[in-house]
PDB file of C-alpha atoms in Angstrom:
ATOM      1  CA  MET A   1      -3.473  10.962 -17.786  1.00 39.00           C
ATOM      2  CA  TYR A   2      -0.535   8.576 -17.750  1.00 33.00           C
ATOM      3  CA  HIS A   3       3.208   8.606 -17.602  1.00 37.00           C
ATOM      4  CA  GLY A   4       5.409   6.196 -19.530  1.00 38.00           C
ATOM      5  CA  SER A   5       7.078   3.092 -18.177  1.00 36.00           C
ATOM      6  CA  SER A   6      10.168   3.079 -16.014  1.00 35.00           C
ATOM      7  CA  SER A   7      12.492   0.384 -14.787  1.00 34.00           C
ATOM      8  CA  TYR A   8      14.109  -0.395 -11.481  1.00 33.00           C
ATOM      9  CA  SER A   9      16.528  -3.074 -10.403  1.00 35.00           C
ATOM     10  CA  SER A  10      16.897  -3.921  -6.731  1.00 36.00           C
ATOM     11  CA  GLY A  11      19.552  -5.386  -4.503  1.00 36.00           C
ATOM     12  CA  ARG A  12      22.939  -4.328  -3.221  1.00 35.00           C
ATOM     13  CA  THR A  13      24.758  -7.251  -4.843  1.00 35.00           C
ATOM     14  CA  ALA A  14      24.196  -8.528  -8.390  1.00 35.00           C
ATOM     15  CA  PRO A  15      21.026  -6.768  -9.593  1.00 42.00           C
ATOM     16  CA  ARG A  16      18.145  -8.773 -10.966  1.00 53.00           C
ATOM     17  CA  ARG A  17      16.956  -8.165 -14.500  1.00 57.00           C
ATOM     18  CA  PRO A  18      15.273  -4.722 -14.456  1.00 67.00           C
ATOM     19  CA  VAL A  19      11.483  -4.855 -14.437  1.00 77.00           C
ATOM     20  CA  GLU A  20       9.377  -2.620 -16.653  1.00 88.00           C
ATOM     21  CA  TYR A  21       6.542  -0.753 -14.963  1.00 92.00           C
ATOM     22  CA  GLY A  22       3.451  -0.068 -17.037  1.00 92.00           C
ATOM     23  CA  ARG A  23       1.454   3.130 -17.361  1.00 95.00           C
ATOM     24  CA  THR A  24       0.948   5.387 -14.360  1.00 97.00           C
ATOM     25  CA  TYR A  25      -2.421   7.130 -14.260  1.00 98.00           C
ATOM     26  CA  VAL A  26      -2.722  10.413 -12.357  1.00 98.00           C
ATOM     27  CA  VAL A  27      -5.943  11.905 -10.961  1.00 98.00           C
ATOM     28  CA  ARG A  28      -5.410  15.612 -10.330  1.00 97.00           C
ATOM     29  CA  PRO A  29      -6.985  17.260  -7.265  1.00 97.00           C
ATOM     30  CA  LYS A  30     -10.115  19.256  -8.044  1.00 95.00           C
ATOM     31  CA  GLY A  31      -9.536  21.566  -5.064  1.00 95.00           C
ATOM     32  CA  ARG A  32      -6.542  22.744  -3.023  1.00 96.00           C
ATOM     33  CA  HIS A  33      -3.770  20.136  -3.236  1.00 97.00           C
ATOM     34  CA  GLN A  34      -3.242  18.863   0.333  1.00 98.00           C
ATOM     35  CA  ALA A  35      -2.203  15.225  -0.112  1.00 98.00           C
ATOM     36  CA  THR A  36      -0.833  12.806  -2.700  1.00 98.00           C
ATOM     37  CA  ILE A  37      -1.542   9.095  -2.408  1.00 98.00           C
ATOM     38  CA  VAL A  38      -0.056   6.313  -4.515  1.00 98.00           C
ATOM     39  CA  TRP A  39      -2.733   3.622  -4.952  1.00 98.00           C
ATOM     40  CA  LEU A  40      -1.696   0.071  -5.883  1.00 98.00           C
ATOM     41  CA  HIS A  41      -3.888  -2.375  -7.771  1.00 98.00           C
ATOM     42  CA  GLY A  42      -4.237  -6.111  -7.165  1.00 97.00           C
ATOM     43  CA  LEU A  43      -2.767  -9.082  -9.031  1.00 97.00           C
ATOM     44  CA  GLY A  44      -3.363  -9.004 -12.794  1.00 96.00           C
ATOM     45  CA  ASP A  45      -4.969  -5.538 -12.756  1.00 97.00           C
ATOM     46  CA  ASN A  46      -3.664  -2.117 -13.825  1.00 97.00           C
ATOM     47  CA  GLY A  47      -3.663   1.479 -12.610  1.00 97.00           C
ATOM     48  CA  LEU A  48      -6.503   2.608 -14.886  1.00 97.00           C
ATOM     49  CA  SER A  49      -9.356   0.748 -13.198  1.00 94.00           C
ATOM     50  CA  TRP A  50      -8.577   2.140  -9.746  1.00 96.00           C
ATOM     51  CA  SER A  51      -7.910   5.661 -11.060  1.00 97.00           C
ATOM     52  CA  GLN A  52     -11.466   5.761 -12.410  1.00 95.00           C
ATOM     53  CA  LEU A  53     -12.921   4.710  -9.053  1.00 96.00           C
ATOM     54  CA  LEU A  54     -10.710   7.098  -7.055  1.00 97.00           C
ATOM     55  CA  GLU A  55     -11.617  10.020  -9.322  1.00 97.00           C
ATOM     56  CA  SER A  56     -15.272   9.530  -8.352  1.00 96.00           C
ATOM     57  CA  LEU A  57     -14.633   9.850  -4.596  1.00 97.00           C
ATOM     58  CA  PRO A  58     -15.563  13.083  -2.745  1.00 96.00           C
ATOM     59  CA  LEU A  59     -11.903  13.863  -1.959  1.00 97.00           C
ATOM     60  CA  PRO A  60     -11.116  16.982  -4.017  1.00 96.00           C
ATOM     61  CA  ASN A  61      -7.867  17.753  -2.166  1.00 97.00           C
ATOM     62  CA  ILE A  62      -6.094  14.480  -2.965  1.00 98.00           C
ATOM     63  CA  LYS A  63      -3.909  13.796  -5.983  1.00 98.00           C
ATOM     64  CA  TRP A  64      -3.967  10.069  -6.789  1.00 98.00           C
ATOM     65  CA  ILE A  65      -1.069   8.333  -8.527  1.00 98.00           C
ATOM     66  CA  CYS A  66      -2.042   4.883  -9.835  1.00 98.00           C
ATOM     67  CA  PRO A  67       0.932   2.983 -11.257  1.00 98.00           C
ATOM     68  CA  THR A  68       0.770  -0.330 -13.096  1.00 98.00           C
ATOM     69  CA  ALA A  69       2.916  -3.176 -11.796  1.00 97.00           C
ATOM     70  CA  PRO A  70       5.463  -4.997 -13.958  1.00 97.00           C
ATOM     71  CA  THR A  71       4.414  -8.161 -15.764  1.00 96.00           C
ATOM     72  CA  ARG A  72       6.288 -11.041 -14.165  1.00 94.00           C
ATOM     73  CA  PRO A  73       5.953 -14.838 -13.822  1.00 94.00           C
ATOM     74  CA  MET A  74       3.889 -15.682 -10.731  1.00 94.00           C
ATOM     75  CA  ALA A  75       4.905 -18.770  -8.760  1.00 94.00           C
ATOM     76  CA  MET A  76       1.402 -19.228  -7.291  1.00 93.00           C
ATOM     77  CA  LEU A  77       0.040 -19.357 -10.862  1.00 94.00           C
ATOM     78  CA  GLY A  78       2.596 -21.912 -12.021  1.00 94.00           C
ATOM     79  CA  GLY A  79       4.812 -19.266 -13.587  1.00 93.00           C
ATOM     80  CA  PHE A  80       2.030 -17.623 -15.607  1.00 95.00           C
ATOM     81  CA  PRO A  81       3.001 -13.986 -16.314  1.00 94.00           C
ATOM     82  CA  CYS A  82       0.751 -11.199 -15.054  1.00 96.00           C
ATOM     83  CA  THR A  83       1.022  -7.726 -13.503  1.00 97.00           C
ATOM     84  CA  ALA A  84       2.270  -8.107  -9.930  1.00 97.00           C
ATOM     85  CA  TRP A  85       4.164  -5.978  -7.412  1.00 97.00           C
ATOM     86  CA  PHE A  86       6.184  -8.994  -6.201  1.00 96.00           C
ATOM     87  CA  ASP A  87       6.221 -12.762  -6.562  1.00 95.00           C
ATOM     88  CA  VAL A  88       4.010 -14.940  -4.352  1.00 95.00           C
ATOM     89  CA  VAL A  89       4.297 -18.684  -3.828  1.00 92.00           C
ATOM     90  CA  GLU A  90       1.280 -18.923  -1.516  1.00 91.00           C
ATOM     91  CA  ILE A  91      -0.798 -16.341   0.341  1.00 91.00           C
ATOM     92  CA  LYS A  92      -0.249 -17.327   3.968  1.00 86.00           C
ATOM     93  CA  GLU A  93       1.475 -15.991   7.069  1.00 84.00           C
ATOM     94  CA  ASP A  94       4.523 -18.265   6.983  1.00 82.00           C
ATOM     95  CA  GLY A  95       4.978 -18.342   3.196  1.00 82.00           C
ATOM     96  CA  PRO A  96       8.291 -17.243   1.636  1.00 88.00           C
ATOM     97  CA  ASP A  97       8.634 -13.484   1.031  1.00 91.00           C
ATOM     98  CA  ASP A  98       9.986 -11.976  -2.185  1.00 94.00           C
ATOM     99  CA  VAL A  99      11.926  -9.240  -0.378  1.00 93.00           C
ATOM    100  CA  ASP A 100      13.703  -8.099  -3.554  1.00 94.00           C
ATOM    101  CA  GLY A 101      10.392  -7.682  -5.384  1.00 94.00           C
ATOM    102  CA  LEU A 102       8.764  -5.932  -2.420  1.00 96.00           C
ATOM    103  CA  ASP A 103      11.729  -3.573  -2.020  1.00 96.00           C
ATOM    104  CA  ALA A 104      11.790  -2.760  -5.747  1.00 95.00           C
ATOM    105  CA  SER A 105       8.083  -1.868  -5.697  1.00 96.00           C
ATOM    106  CA  ALA A 106       8.435   0.131  -2.460  1.00 97.00           C
ATOM    107  CA  ALA A 107      11.315   2.061  -4.069  1.00 96.00           C
ATOM    108  CA  HIS A 108       9.255   2.702  -7.203  1.00 97.00           C
ATOM    109  CA  ILE A 109       6.418   4.087  -5.019  1.00 98.00           C
ATOM    110  CA  ALA A 110       8.824   6.280  -3.025  1.00 97.00           C
ATOM    111  CA  ASN A 111      10.246   7.600  -6.289  1.00 96.00           C
ATOM    112  CA  LEU A 112       6.744   8.510  -7.528  1.00 97.00           C
ATOM    113  CA  LEU A 113       6.192  10.501  -4.311  1.00 98.00           C
ATOM    114  CA  SER A 114       9.652  12.061  -4.086  1.00 96.00           C
ATOM    115  CA  SER A 115       8.913  15.105  -6.269  1.00 95.00           C
ATOM    116  CA  GLU A 116       5.676  16.131  -4.540  1.00 97.00           C
ATOM    117  CA  PRO A 117       5.601  19.614  -2.913  1.00 96.00           C
ATOM    118  CA  SER A 118       7.003  19.740   0.632  1.00 95.00           C
ATOM    119  CA  ASP A 119       3.721  21.019   2.128  1.00 96.00           C
ATOM    120  CA  VAL A 120       1.721  18.078   0.707  1.00 98.00           C
ATOM    121  CA  LYS A 121       1.149  15.009   2.885  1.00 98.00           C
ATOM    122  CA  LEU A 122       2.052  11.641   1.367  1.00 98.00           C
ATOM    123  CA  GLY A 123       0.205   8.344   1.566  1.00 98.00           C
ATOM    124  CA  ILE A 124       0.186   4.832   0.122  1.00 98.00           C
ATOM    125  CA  GLY A 125      -2.815   2.553  -0.285  1.00 98.00           C
ATOM    126  CA  GLY A 126      -3.852  -0.489  -2.201  1.00 98.00           C
ATOM    127  CA  PHE A 127      -6.017  -3.535  -2.728  1.00 98.00           C
ATOM    128  CA  SER A 128      -4.987  -7.167  -2.159  1.00 97.00           C
ATOM    129  CA  MET A 129      -1.362  -7.533  -3.330  1.00 97.00           C
ATOM    130  CA  GLY A 130      -1.273  -3.731  -3.634  1.00 98.00           C
ATOM    131  CA  ALA A 131      -2.339  -3.513   0.013  1.00 98.00           C
ATOM    132  CA  ALA A 132       0.443  -5.933   0.968  1.00 97.00           C
ATOM    133  CA  THR A 133       2.914  -3.674  -0.842  1.00 98.00           C
ATOM    134  CA  ALA A 134       1.524  -0.635   0.994  1.00 98.00           C
ATOM    135  CA  LEU A 135       1.992  -2.420   4.340  1.00 97.00           C
ATOM    136  CA  HIS A 136       5.567  -3.328   3.349  1.00 97.00           C
ATOM    137  CA  SER A 137       6.130   0.383   2.647  1.00 97.00           C
ATOM    138  CA  ALA A 138       4.750   1.171   6.125  1.00 97.00           C
ATOM    139  CA  ALA A 139       7.268  -1.248   7.636  1.00 96.00           C
ATOM    140  CA  CYS A 140      10.104   0.315   5.596  1.00 96.00           C
ATOM    141  CA  PHE A 141       9.071   3.801   6.727  1.00 97.00           C
ATOM    142  CA  ALA A 142       8.976   2.761  10.400  1.00 96.00           C
ATOM    143  CA  TYR A 143      12.299   0.924  10.184  1.00 95.00           C
ATOM    144  CA  GLY A 144      13.858   3.727   8.126  1.00 95.00           C
ATOM    145  CA  LYS A 145      15.248   1.187   5.683  1.00 95.00           C
ATOM    146  CA  TYR A 146      14.168  -1.181   2.936  1.00 94.00           C
ATOM    147  CA  GLY A 147      14.386  -4.898   3.567  1.00 89.00           C
ATOM    148  CA  ASN A 148      17.838  -4.907   1.950  1.00 89.00           C
ATOM    149  CA  GLY A 149      19.121  -2.234   4.360  1.00 90.00           C
ATOM    150  CA  SER A 150      19.112   0.776   2.003  1.00 93.00           C
ATOM    151  CA  PRO A 151      17.676   3.991   3.548  1.00 95.00           C
ATOM    152  CA  TYR A 152      13.956   4.647   3.031  1.00 96.00           C
ATOM    153  CA  PRO A 153      13.735   8.218   1.678  1.00 95.00           C
ATOM    154  CA  ILE A 154      10.231   9.633   2.234  1.00 96.00           C
ATOM    155  CA  ASN A 155       7.900  10.621   5.062  1.00 96.00           C
ATOM    156  CA  VAL A 156       4.569   8.751   4.892  1.00 97.00           C
ATOM    157  CA  SER A 157       1.492  10.196   6.615  1.00 97.00           C
ATOM    158  CA  VAL A 158      -1.125   7.451   5.983  1.00 98.00           C
ATOM    159  CA  ILE A 159      -1.399   3.834   4.832  1.00 98.00           C
ATOM    160  CA  VAL A 160      -4.604   2.147   3.595  1.00 98.00           C
ATOM    161  CA  SER A 161      -4.878  -1.639   3.138  1.00 98.00           C
ATOM    162  CA  LEU A 162      -8.006  -3.175   1.584  1.00 98.00           C
ATOM    163  CA  SER A 163      -8.238  -6.989   1.554  1.00 97.00           C
ATOM    164  CA  GLY A 164      -4.492  -7.299   2.048  1.00 97.00           C
ATOM    165  CA  TRP A 165      -1.896  -8.982   4.223  1.00 97.00           C
ATOM    166  CA  LEU A 166       1.408  -8.151   5.906  1.00 96.00           C
ATOM    167  CA  PRO A 167       4.501  -9.528   4.137  1.00 95.00           C
ATOM    168  CA  CYS A 168       7.789 -10.133   5.974  1.00 92.00           C
ATOM    169  CA  SER A 169       5.810 -10.375   9.221  1.00 91.00           C
ATOM    170  CA  ARG A 170       8.347 -12.595  10.986  1.00 89.00           C
ATOM    171  CA  THR A 171      10.995  -9.856  11.132  1.00 89.00           C
ATOM    172  CA  LEU A 172       8.797  -6.800  11.752  1.00 92.00           C
ATOM    173  CA  LYS A 173       8.933  -6.721  15.568  1.00 91.00           C
ATOM    174  CA  THR A 174      12.744  -6.964  15.610  1.00 91.00           C
ATOM    175  CA  LYS A 175      13.057  -4.116  13.093  1.00 91.00           C
ATOM    176  CA  VAL A 176      10.669  -1.807  14.958  1.00 93.00           C
ATOM    177  CA  GLU A 177      12.470  -2.472  18.237  1.00 91.00           C
ATOM    178  CA  SER A 178      15.884  -1.804  16.648  1.00 89.00           C
ATOM    179  CA  SER A 179      15.819   1.907  17.503  1.00 91.00           C
ATOM    180  CA  GLN A 180      13.788   4.503  19.395  1.00 95.00           C
ATOM    181  CA  ASP A 181      13.122   6.337  16.129  1.00 95.00           C
ATOM    182  CA  ALA A 182      11.690   3.192  14.520  1.00 95.00           C
ATOM    183  CA  ALA A 183       9.487   2.525  17.552  1.00 95.00           C
ATOM    184  CA  ARG A 184       8.271   6.126  17.546  1.00 96.00           C
ATOM    185  CA  ARG A 185       7.459   6.089  13.825  1.00 96.00           C
ATOM    186  CA  ALA A 186       5.605   2.774  14.143  1.00 95.00           C
ATOM    187  CA  ALA A 187       3.577   3.934  17.137  1.00 96.00           C
ATOM    188  CA  SER A 188       2.385   7.106  15.408  1.00 95.00           C
ATOM    189  CA  MET A 189       1.871   5.787  11.844  1.00 95.00           C
ATOM    190  CA  PRO A 190      -1.857   5.980  10.920  1.00 97.00           C
ATOM    191  CA  LEU A 191      -3.050   2.813   9.171  1.00 98.00           C
ATOM    192  CA  LEU A 192      -6.509   1.725   8.027  1.00 98.00           C
ATOM    193  CA  LEU A 193      -6.981  -1.986   7.338  1.00 98.00           C
ATOM    194  CA  CYS A 194     -10.296  -3.257   5.932  1.00 98.00           C
ATOM    195  CA  HIS A 195     -11.171  -6.896   5.264  1.00 98.00           C
ATOM    196  CA  GLY A 196     -14.241  -8.936   4.360  1.00 96.00           C
ATOM    197  CA  ARG A 197     -15.158 -12.104   6.222  1.00 96.00           C
ATOM    198  CA  GLY A 198     -16.173 -13.690   2.922  1.00 96.00           C
ATOM    199  CA  ASP A 199     -12.784 -13.169   1.239  1.00 96.00           C
ATOM    200  CA  GLY A 200     -11.845 -16.384  -0.552  1.00 94.00           C
ATOM    201  CA  VAL A 201      -8.568 -15.086  -2.020  1.00 95.00           C
ATOM    202  CA  VAL A 202      -6.830 -13.400   0.926  1.00 96.00           C
ATOM    203  CA  PRO A 203      -8.469 -15.156   3.907  1.00 96.00           C
ATOM    204  CA  TYR A 204     -10.032 -12.934   6.551  1.00 96.00           C
ATOM    205  CA  LYS A 205      -8.005 -14.769   9.235  1.00 96.00           C
ATOM    206  CA  LEU A 206      -4.789 -13.699   7.500  1.00 95.00           C
ATOM    207  CA  GLY A 207      -5.934 -10.071   7.450  1.00 96.00           C
ATOM    208  CA  GLU A 208      -6.861 -10.330  11.117  1.00 96.00           C
ATOM    209  CA  ARG A 209      -3.513 -11.943  11.960  1.00 96.00           C
ATOM    210  CA  SER A 210      -1.658  -9.219  10.031  1.00 96.00           C
ATOM    211  CA  ALA A 211      -3.353  -6.569  12.170  1.00 96.00           C
ATOM    212  CA  GLU A 212      -2.398  -8.479  15.318  1.00 96.00           C
ATOM    213  CA  ILE A 213       1.262  -8.690  14.228  1.00 95.00           C
ATOM    214  CA  LEU A 214       1.270  -4.944  13.542  1.00 96.00           C
ATOM    215  CA  ARG A 215      -0.066  -4.347  17.057  1.00 96.00           C
ATOM    216  CA  ILE A 216       2.432  -6.700  18.704  1.00 95.00           C
ATOM    217  CA  SER A 217       5.247  -5.048  16.708  1.00 95.00           C
ATOM    218  CA  GLY A 218       4.442  -1.587  18.081  1.00 95.00           C
ATOM    219  CA  PHE A 219       2.023  -0.093  15.549  1.00 96.00           C
ATOM    220  CA  ARG A 220      -0.568   1.558  17.791  1.00 94.00           C
ATOM    221  CA  ASN A 221      -2.382   4.036  15.554  1.00 95.00           C
ATOM    222  CA  PHE A 222      -4.403   1.723  13.314  1.00 94.00           C
ATOM    223  CA  ILE A 223      -7.965   0.581  12.718  1.00 97.00           C
ATOM    224  CA  PHE A 224      -8.889  -2.922  11.553  1.00 97.00           C
ATOM    225  CA  LYS A 225     -12.404  -2.775  10.108  1.00 97.00           C
ATOM    226  CA  THR A 226     -14.407  -5.897   9.354  1.00 96.00           C
ATOM    227  CA  PHE A 227     -17.078  -6.169   6.643  1.00 95.00           C
ATOM    228  CA  ASN A 228     -19.188  -9.210   7.411  1.00 94.00           C
ATOM    229  CA  THR A 229     -20.417 -10.215   3.936  1.00 91.00           C
ATOM    230  CA  LEU A 230     -17.643  -8.693   1.796  1.00 94.00           C
ATOM    231  CA  GLU A 231     -15.692 -11.002  -0.503  1.00 96.00           C
ATOM    232  CA  HIS A 232     -12.506 -10.140  -2.452  1.00 95.00           C
ATOM    233  CA  TYR A 233     -13.586  -6.793  -3.891  1.00 95.00           C
ATOM    234  CA  THR A 234     -14.557  -3.354  -2.642  1.00 94.00           C
ATOM    235  CA  VAL A 235     -18.009  -1.870  -2.036  1.00 94.00           C
ATOM    236  CA  PRO A 236     -19.299   1.723  -1.634  1.00 95.00           C
ATOM    237  CA  GLU A 237     -19.668   1.291   2.142  1.00 96.00           C
ATOM    238  CA  GLU A 238     -15.965   0.441   2.434  1.00 97.00           C
ATOM    239  CA  MET A 239     -14.888   3.345   0.224  1.00 97.00           C
ATOM    240  CA  ASP A 240     -17.084   5.700   2.275  1.00 97.00           C
ATOM    241  CA  ASP A 241     -15.139   4.633   5.370  1.00 97.00           C
ATOM    242  CA  VAL A 242     -11.845   5.194   3.521  1.00 98.00           C
ATOM    243  CA  CYS A 243     -12.962   8.719   2.552  1.00 97.00           C
ATOM    244  CA  LYS A 244     -13.986   9.614   6.110  1.00 97.00           C
ATOM    245  CA  TRP A 245     -10.769   8.206   7.581  1.00 97.00           C
ATOM    246  CA  LEU A 246      -8.509   9.998   5.070  1.00 98.00           C
ATOM    247  CA  THR A 247     -10.363  13.286   5.559  1.00 97.00           C
ATOM    248  CA  ALA A 248      -9.898  13.060   9.336  1.00 96.00           C
ATOM    249  CA  ARG A 249      -6.309  11.769   9.356  1.00 96.00           C
ATOM    250  CA  LEU A 250      -5.026  14.163   6.697  1.00 96.00           C
ATOM    251  CA  ARG A 251      -7.167  17.053   7.985  1.00 93.00           C
ATOM    252  CA  LEU A 252      -8.490  17.715   4.520  1.00 93.00           C
ATOM    253  CA  ASP A 253     -10.781  20.555   3.545  1.00 81.00           C
ATOM    254  CA  GLY A 254     -14.383  19.364   3.370  1.00 66.00           C
ATOM    255  CA  PRO A 255     -16.050  18.974  -0.042  1.00 56.00           C
ATOM    256  CA  ARG A 256     -17.764  22.099  -1.301  1.00 53.00           C
ATOM    257  CA  THR A 257     -21.496  22.266  -0.643  1.00 43.00           C
TER     258      THR A 257
END
């Protein structure tokens, strides 16, 4: 099932040209609806491929929302247009951050979650660039604001990052330490980060460094899990760990036997 495209323009000053989001694929819960998770694909992909994988997981109490990113020119690909949650010049810790693009995608995700029932827990996860966007959303939730200063509107219960990295890492510690509420939210926010040592796209060292920056910045409730031979993709062993972690953290009903 999919929903049609929507557009969003970010920024408090002159807005950028609105971006068009592609199809959003929804996987309905097969059991009692206890949680809704927006899952974000990687560069050049779409929501369909991940929705098919997520539908096969033994998590009957989760509704999955799998949006498709806008098609935009990518600086790291010489301006070649492809689906992407934000622009990237180079995947590295001290590279420039597309804060406008990150904020626009984080706002789109929050909007997708905003109409969920009040008794349903909310989460955000993703792969690669989608994982980076999920971690940006975690930072916005802790800080209580987007990167541009606008209020962040939803309460997030879990974040999952597979083969990702932390954008805007240079400013995270300052934002978390800006208020007691931000520090409290960061300290209690459950995050699962998984990364393969063989990753040739998002280097393992960058994933490891992202976890360290989260820790230094006051995020205490996270796991960084290493997969020794994993490259830049996912494997059943990793998804099994995701299922177990989500079931425990969200206190989901067990699958029927």
